[in-house]
PDB file of N, CA and C in Angstrom:
ATOM      1  N   MET R 110       0.842  -1.175   0.000  1.00 60.00           N
ATOM      2  CA  MET R 110       0.000   0.000   0.000  1.00 60.00           C
ATOM      3  C   MET R 110       0.890   1.241   0.000  1.00 60.00           C
ATOM      4  N   ASP R 111       0.625   2.126  -0.923  1.00 71.00           N
ATOM      5  CA  ASP R 111       1.406   3.347  -1.058  1.00 71.00           C
ATOM      6  C   ASP R 111       0.690   4.490  -0.347  1.00 71.00           C
ATOM      7  N   TYR R 112       1.433   5.381   0.275  1.00 73.00           N
ATOM      8  CA  TYR R 112       0.837   6.524   0.947  1.00 73.00           C
ATOM      9  C   TYR R 112       1.708   7.756   0.736  1.00 73.00           C
ATOM     10  N   GLN R 113       1.101   8.909   0.893  1.00 81.00           N
ATOM     11  CA  GLN R 113       1.791  10.175   0.735  1.00 81.00           C
ATOM     12  C   GLN R 113       2.370  10.625   2.075  1.00 81.00           C
ATOM     13  N   ILE R 114       3.583  11.128   2.040  1.00 81.00           N
ATOM     14  CA  ILE R 114       4.196  11.681   3.239  1.00 81.00           C
ATOM     15  C   ILE R 114       3.829  13.159   3.306  1.00 81.00           C
ATOM     16  N   ASN R 115       3.210  13.554   4.399  1.00 91.00           N
ATOM     17  CA  ASN R 115       2.839  14.956   4.569  1.00 91.00           C
ATOM     18  C   ASN R 115       3.314  15.411   5.943  1.00 91.00           C
ATOM     19  N   MET R 116       4.557  15.870   5.981  1.00 92.00           N
ATOM     20  CA  MET R 116       5.165  16.265   7.246  1.00 92.00           C
ATOM     21  C   MET R 116       4.492  17.479   7.864  1.00 92.00           C
ATOM     22  N   ALA R 117       3.987  18.399   7.041  1.00 95.00           N
ATOM     23  CA  ALA R 117       3.315  19.582   7.581  1.00 95.00           C
ATOM     24  C   ALA R 117       2.069  19.172   8.360  1.00 95.00           C
ATOM     25  N   ASP R 118       1.253  18.300   7.776  1.00 96.00           N
ATOM     26  CA  ASP R 118       0.054  17.829   8.476  1.00 96.00           C
ATOM     27  C   ASP R 118       0.418  17.036   9.733  1.00 96.00           C
ATOM     28  N   SER R 119       1.459  16.221   9.628  1.00 94.00           N
ATOM     29  CA  SER R 119       1.888  15.437  10.793  1.00 94.00           C
ATOM     30  C   SER R 119       2.353  16.343  11.927  1.00 94.00           C
ATOM     31  N   ALA R 120       3.130  17.358  11.589  1.00 96.00           N
ATOM     32  CA  ALA R 120       3.614  18.293  12.610  1.00 96.00           C
ATOM     33  C   ALA R 120       2.447  19.017  13.278  1.00 96.00           C
ATOM     34  N   LYS R 121       1.499  19.483  12.487  1.00 97.00           N
ATOM     35  CA  LYS R 121       0.331  20.176  13.046  1.00 97.00           C
ATOM     36  C   LYS R 121      -0.501  19.246  13.925  1.00 97.00           C
ATOM     37  N   ARG R 122      -0.707  18.017  13.474  1.00 96.00           N
ATOM     38  CA  ARG R 122      -1.503  17.057  14.236  1.00 96.00           C
ATOM     39  C   ARG R 122      -0.862  16.751  15.592  1.00 96.00           C
ATOM     40  N   HIS R 123       0.440  16.509  15.590  1.00 97.00           N
ATOM     41  CA  HIS R 123       1.116  16.191  16.853  1.00 97.00           C
ATOM     42  C   HIS R 123       1.187  17.409  17.776  1.00 97.00           C
ATOM     43  N   PHE R 124       1.354  18.597  17.202  1.00 98.00           N
ATOM     44  CA  PHE R 124       1.346  19.803  18.026  1.00 98.00           C
ATOM     45  C   PHE R 124      -0.027  19.990  18.682  1.00 98.00           C
ATOM     46  N   THR R 125      -1.092  19.797  17.911  1.00 98.00           N
ATOM     47  CA  THR R 125      -2.456  19.919  18.448  1.00 98.00           C
ATOM     48  C   THR R 125      -2.698  18.888  19.542  1.00 98.00           C
ATOM     49  N   ASP R 126      -2.263  17.651  19.311  1.00 97.00           N
ATOM     50  CA  ASP R 126      -2.408  16.605  20.335  1.00 97.00           C
ATOM     51  C   ASP R 126      -1.643  16.993  21.600  1.00 97.00           C
ATOM     52  N   GLY R 127      -0.428  17.506  21.433  1.00 97.00           N
ATOM     53  CA  GLY R 127       0.358  17.933  22.585  1.00 97.00           C
ATOM     54  C   GLY R 127      -0.322  19.053  23.344  1.00 97.00           C
ATOM     55  N   ASP R 128      -0.904  19.989  22.627  1.00 97.00           N
ATOM     56  CA  ASP R 128      -1.602  21.102  23.257  1.00 97.00           C
ATOM     57  C   ASP R 128      -2.794  20.613  24.073  1.00 97.00           C
ATOM     58  N   HIS R 129      -3.569  19.682  23.507  1.00 97.00           N
ATOM     59  CA  HIS R 129      -4.715  19.116  24.241  1.00 97.00           C
ATOM     60  C   HIS R 129      -4.262  18.376  25.504  1.00 97.00           C
ATOM     61  N   LEU R 130      -3.192  17.622  25.374  1.00 97.00           N
ATOM     62  CA  LEU R 130      -2.685  16.874  26.528  1.00 97.00           C
ATOM     63  C   LEU R 130      -2.120  17.805  27.596  1.00 97.00           C
ATOM     64  N   LEU R 131      -1.468  18.879  27.173  1.00 97.00           N
ATOM     65  CA  LEU R 131      -0.942  19.844  28.136  1.00 97.00           C
ATOM     66  C   LEU R 131      -2.080  20.504  28.914  1.00 97.00           C
ATOM     67  N   LYS R 132      -3.140  20.856  28.210  1.00 97.00           N
ATOM     68  CA  LYS R 132      -4.302  21.458  28.871  1.00 97.00           C
ATOM     69  C   LYS R 132      -4.988  20.471  29.811  1.00 97.00           C
ATOM     70  N   ALA R 133      -4.849  19.168  29.523  1.00 97.00           N
ATOM     71  CA  ALA R 133      -5.430  18.129  30.377  1.00 97.00           C
ATOM     72  C   ALA R 133      -4.478  17.739  31.505  1.00 97.00           C
ATOM     73  N   LYS R 134      -3.409  18.522  31.676  1.00 96.00           N
ATOM     74  CA  LYS R 134      -2.417  18.305  32.746  1.00 96.00           C
ATOM     75  C   LYS R 134      -1.659  16.977  32.593  1.00 96.00           C
ATOM     76  N   SER R 135      -1.431  16.581  31.350  1.00 95.00           N
ATOM     77  CA  SER R 135      -0.651  15.380  31.060  1.00 95.00           C
ATOM     78  C   SER R 135       0.628  15.808  30.343  1.00 95.00           C
ATOM     79  N   SER R 136       1.482  16.507  31.092  1.00 94.00           N
ATOM     80  CA  SER R 136       2.650  17.141  30.483  1.00 94.00           C
ATOM     81  C   SER R 136       3.649  16.148  29.895  1.00 94.00           C
ATOM     82  N   GLN R 137       3.803  14.982  30.506  1.00 94.00           N
ATOM     83  CA  GLN R 137       4.755  13.999  29.976  1.00 94.00           C
ATOM     84  C   GLN R 137       4.309  13.514  28.599  1.00 94.00           C
ATOM     85  N   HIS R 138       3.031  13.238  28.450  1.00 96.00           N
ATOM     86  CA  HIS R 138       2.514  12.797  27.158  1.00 96.00           C
ATOM     87  C   HIS R 138       2.517  13.947  26.152  1.00 96.00           C
ATOM     88  N   ALA R 139       2.239  15.153  26.626  1.00 96.00           N
ATOM     89  CA  ALA R 139       2.272  16.332  25.758  1.00 96.00           C
ATOM     90  C   ALA R 139       3.677  16.534  25.210  1.00 96.00           C
ATOM     91  N   GLY R 140       4.675  16.380  26.059  1.00 95.00           N
ATOM     92  CA  GLY R 140       6.059  16.558  25.636  1.00 95.00           C
ATOM     93  C   GLY R 140       6.450  15.615  24.525  1.00 95.00           C
ATOM     94  N   TYR R 141       5.959  14.379  24.590  1.00 94.00           N
ATOM     95  CA  TYR R 141       6.221  13.408  23.522  1.00 94.00           C
ATOM     96  C   TYR R 141       5.689  13.939  22.193  1.00 94.00           C
ATOM     97  N   HIS R 142       4.458  14.425  22.182  1.00 96.00           N
ATOM     98  CA  HIS R 142       3.847  14.912  20.946  1.00 96.00           C
ATOM     99  C   HIS R 142       4.500  16.200  20.454  1.00 96.00           C
ATOM    100  N   PHE R 143       4.893  17.088  21.368  1.00 96.00           N
ATOM    101  CA  PHE R 143       5.602  18.294  20.957  1.00 96.00           C
ATOM    102  C   PHE R 143       6.943  17.935  20.305  1.00 96.00           C
ATOM    103  N   GLY R 144       7.648  16.985  20.894  1.00 93.00           N
ATOM    104  CA  GLY R 144       8.918  16.543  20.318  1.00 93.00           C
ATOM    105  C   GLY R 144       8.732  15.925  18.945  1.00 93.00           C
ATOM    106  N   PHE R 145       7.700  15.126  18.800  1.00 93.00           N
ATOM    107  CA  PHE R 145       7.430  14.502  17.511  1.00 93.00           C
ATOM    108  C   PHE R 145       7.042  15.557  16.474  1.00 93.00           C
ATOM    109  N   ALA R 146       6.309  16.580  16.904  1.00 96.00           N
ATOM    110  CA  ALA R 146       5.938  17.676  16.005  1.00 96.00           C
ATOM    111  C   ALA R 146       7.191  18.387  15.490  1.00 96.00           C
ATOM    112  N   VAL R 147       8.161  18.590  16.371  1.00 95.00           N
ATOM    113  CA  VAL R 147       9.412  19.249  15.972  1.00 95.00           C
ATOM    114  C   VAL R 147      10.170  18.375  14.973  1.00 95.00           C
ATOM    115  N   GLU R 148      10.230  17.068  15.215  1.00 94.00           N
ATOM    116  CA  GLU R 148      10.895  16.162  14.275  1.00 94.00           C
ATOM    117  C   GLU R 148      10.250  16.254  12.895  1.00 94.00           C
ATOM    118  N   CYS R 149       8.930  16.241  12.858  1.00 94.00           N
ATOM    119  CA  CYS R 149       8.221  16.338  11.577  1.00 94.00           C
ATOM    120  C   CYS R 149       8.509  17.669  10.893  1.00 94.00           C
ATOM    121  N   ALA R 150       8.549  18.752  11.655  1.00 95.00           N
ATOM    122  CA  ALA R 150       8.820  20.071  11.077  1.00 95.00           C
ATOM    123  C   ALA R 150      10.241  20.133  10.506  1.00 95.00           C
ATOM    124  N   ILE R 151      11.202  19.561  11.207  1.00 93.00           N
ATOM    125  CA  ILE R 151      12.580  19.537  10.706  1.00 93.00           C
ATOM    126  C   ILE R 151      12.654  18.729   9.419  1.00 93.00           C
ATOM    127  N   LYS R 152      11.977  17.596   9.383  1.00 92.00           N
ATOM    128  CA  LYS R 152      12.002  16.755   8.179  1.00 92.00           C
ATOM    129  C   LYS R 152      11.284  17.438   7.020  1.00 92.00           C
ATOM    130  N   LEU R 153      10.263  18.236   7.318  1.00 94.00           N
ATOM    131  CA  LEU R 153       9.607  19.026   6.283  1.00 94.00           C
ATOM    132  C   LEU R 153      10.603  19.981   5.634  1.00 94.00           C
ATOM    133  N   VAL R 154      11.421  20.634   6.449  1.00 93.00           N
ATOM    134  CA  VAL R 154      12.439  21.555   5.918  1.00 93.00           C
ATOM    135  C   VAL R 154      13.430  20.792   5.044  1.00 93.00           C
ATOM    136  N   LEU R 155      13.814  19.586   5.458  1.00 91.00           N
ATOM    137  CA  LEU R 155      14.735  18.783   4.647  1.00 91.00           C
ATOM    138  C   LEU R 155      14.120  18.493   3.279  1.00 91.00           C
ATOM    139  N   PHE R 156      12.841  18.114   3.258  1.00 89.00           N
ATOM    140  CA  PHE R 156      12.154  17.862   1.990  1.00 89.00           C
ATOM    141  C   PHE R 156      12.083  19.131   1.140  1.00 89.00           C
ATOM    142  N   GLN R 157      11.735  20.253   1.763  1.00 92.00           N
ATOM    143  CA  GLN R 157      11.578  21.513   1.035  1.00 92.00           C
ATOM    144  C   GLN R 157      12.884  21.984   0.402  1.00 92.00           C
ATOM    145  N   HIS R 158      13.995  21.653   1.014  1.00 91.00           N
ATOM    146  CA  HIS R 158      15.299  22.083   0.496  1.00 91.00           C
ATOM    147  C   HIS R 158      15.994  20.987  -0.306  1.00 91.00           C
ATOM    148  N   ASN R 159      15.232  19.945  -0.645  1.00 89.00           N
ATOM    149  CA  ASN R 159      15.741  18.841  -1.471  1.00 89.00           C
ATOM    150  C   ASN R 159      17.043  18.250  -0.948  1.00 89.00           C
ATOM    151  N   ILE R 160      17.112  18.093   0.361  1.00 85.00           N
ATOM    152  CA  ILE R 160      18.284  17.457   0.971  1.00 85.00           C
ATOM    153  C   ILE R 160      18.301  16.000   0.502  1.00 85.00           C
ATOM    154  N   PRO R 161      19.425  15.534  -0.041  1.00 85.00           N
ATOM    155  CA  PRO R 161      19.459  14.162  -0.564  1.00 85.00           C
ATOM    156  C   PRO R 161      19.371  13.118   0.538  1.00 85.00           C
ATOM    157  N   ARG R 162      18.719  12.031   0.213  1.00 83.00           N
ATOM    158  CA  ARG R 162      18.650  10.891   1.138  1.00 83.00           C
ATOM    159  C   ARG R 162      20.006  10.211   1.173  1.00 83.00           C
ATOM    160  N   ARG R 163      20.332   9.611   2.295  1.00 85.00           N
ATOM    161  CA  ARG R 163      21.595   8.878   2.430  1.00 85.00           C
ATOM    162  C   ARG R 163      21.346   7.405   2.170  1.00 85.00           C
ATOM    163  N   SER R 164      22.346   6.725   1.645  1.00 82.00           N
ATOM    164  CA  SER R 164      22.177   5.327   1.250  1.00 82.00           C
ATOM    165  C   SER R 164      21.960   4.402   2.443  1.00 82.00           C
ATOM    166  N   GLU R 165      22.569   4.708   3.568  1.00 82.00           N
ATOM    167  CA  GLU R 165      22.403   3.881   4.761  1.00 82.00           C
ATOM    168  C   GLU R 165      21.305   4.465   5.632  1.00 82.00           C
ATOM    169  N   ARG R 166      20.283   3.682   5.911  1.00 81.00           N
ATOM    170  CA  ARG R 166      19.145   4.160   6.691  1.00 81.00           C
ATOM    171  C   ARG R 166      19.565   4.679   8.060  1.00 81.00           C
ATOM    172  N   ARG R 167      20.564   4.058   8.671  1.00 79.00           N
ATOM    173  CA  ARG R 167      20.959   4.472  10.023  1.00 79.00           C
ATOM    174  C   ARG R 167      21.624   5.846  10.033  1.00 79.00           C
ATOM    175  N   ASN R 168      22.100   6.321   8.888  1.00 84.00           N
ATOM    176  CA  ASN R 168      22.715   7.645   8.790  1.00 84.00           C
ATOM    177  C   ASN R 168      21.838   8.648   8.048  1.00 84.00           C
ATOM    178  N   ASP R 169      20.602   8.291   7.812  1.00 88.00           N
ATOM    179  CA  ASP R 169      19.690   9.132   7.046  1.00 88.00           C
ATOM    180  C   ASP R 169      18.810   9.934   8.003  1.00 88.00           C
ATOM    181  N   PRO R 170      18.922  11.277   8.002  1.00 90.00           N
ATOM    182  CA  PRO R 170      18.127  12.078   8.938  1.00 90.00           C
ATOM    183  C   PRO R 170      16.624  11.938   8.731  1.00 90.00           C
ATOM    184  N   PHE R 171      16.206  11.484   7.555  1.00 88.00           N
ATOM    185  CA  PHE R 171      14.778  11.298   7.304  1.00 88.00           C
ATOM    186  C   PHE R 171      14.193  10.166   8.149  1.00 88.00           C
ATOM    187  N   TRP R 172      15.035   9.258   8.629  1.00 87.00           N
ATOM    188  CA  TRP R 172      14.586   8.146   9.472  1.00 87.00           C
ATOM    189  C   TRP R 172      14.942   8.344  10.942  1.00 87.00           C
ATOM    190  N   ALA R 173      15.736   9.349  11.249  1.00 88.00           N
ATOM    191  CA  ALA R 173      16.278   9.516  12.602  1.00 88.00           C
ATOM    192  C   ALA R 173      15.295  10.216  13.540  1.00 88.00           C
ATOM    193  N   HIS R 174      15.511   9.989  14.811  1.00 87.00           N
ATOM    194  CA  HIS R 174      14.755  10.648  15.877  1.00 87.00           C
ATOM    195  C   HIS R 174      15.751  11.319  16.813  1.00 87.00           C
ATOM    196  N   PHE R 175      15.256  12.239  17.646  1.00 84.00           N
ATOM    197  CA  PHE R 175      16.123  12.879  18.621  1.00 84.00           C
ATOM    198  C   PHE R 175      16.669  11.835  19.583  1.00 84.00           C
ATOM    199  N   PRO R 176      17.895  11.964  20.069  1.00 85.00           N
ATOM    200  CA  PRO R 176      18.852  13.033  19.818  1.00 85.00           C
ATOM    201  C   PRO R 176      19.714  12.792  18.579  1.00 85.00           C
ATOM    202  N   GLU R 177      19.627  11.596  17.955  1.00 87.00           N
ATOM    203  CA  GLU R 177      20.465  11.307  16.794  1.00 87.00           C
ATOM    204  C   GLU R 177      20.199  12.268  15.631  1.00 87.00           C
ATOM    205  N   LEU R 178      18.960  12.713  15.490  1.00 87.00           N
ATOM    206  CA  LEU R 178      18.617  13.612  14.386  1.00 87.00           C
ATOM    207  C   LEU R 178      19.483  14.875  14.426  1.00 87.00           C
ATOM    208  N   ARG R 179      19.719  15.402  15.626  1.00 85.00           N
ATOM    209  CA  ARG R 179      20.565  16.608  15.758  1.00 85.00           C
ATOM    210  C   ARG R 179      21.952  16.399  15.179  1.00 85.00           C
ATOM    211  N   THR R 180      22.548  15.267  15.470  1.00 87.00           N
ATOM    212  CA  THR R 180      23.927  15.031  15.045  1.00 87.00           C
ATOM    213  C   THR R 180      24.020  14.770  13.547  1.00 87.00           C
ATOM    214  N   LEU R 181      22.954  14.281  12.931  1.00 85.00           N
ATOM    215  CA  LEU R 181      22.986  13.999  11.500  1.00 85.00           C
ATOM    216  C   LEU R 181      22.780  15.254  10.661  1.00 85.00           C
ATOM    217  N   LEU R 182      22.364  16.341  11.256  1.00 80.00           N
ATOM    218  CA  LEU R 182      22.078  17.565  10.511  1.00 80.00           C
ATOM    219  C   LEU R 182      23.288  18.475  10.373  1.00 80.00           C
ATOM    220  N   VAL R 183      24.384  18.132  11.000  1.00 70.00           N
ATOM    221  CA  VAL R 183      25.568  18.993  10.905  1.00 70.00           C
ATOM    222  C   VAL R 183      26.480  18.553   9.782  1.00 70.00           C
TER     223      VAL R 183
END
């Protein structure tokens, strides 16, 4: 099954979920969604600037999560 990657929608969705959880006094769960929203936003920028994918998945920032994502962007 093929699907479209839409990082902008993903970032907005996770930010909204984090906001709802924060208002419900579930800050630990909110933090997870805020962090995921930031990852999606960073990956959106990579797509927008046509950053090339790396051949090895473990070194590809498109697959990475924090804190490894930070180190792969330098």
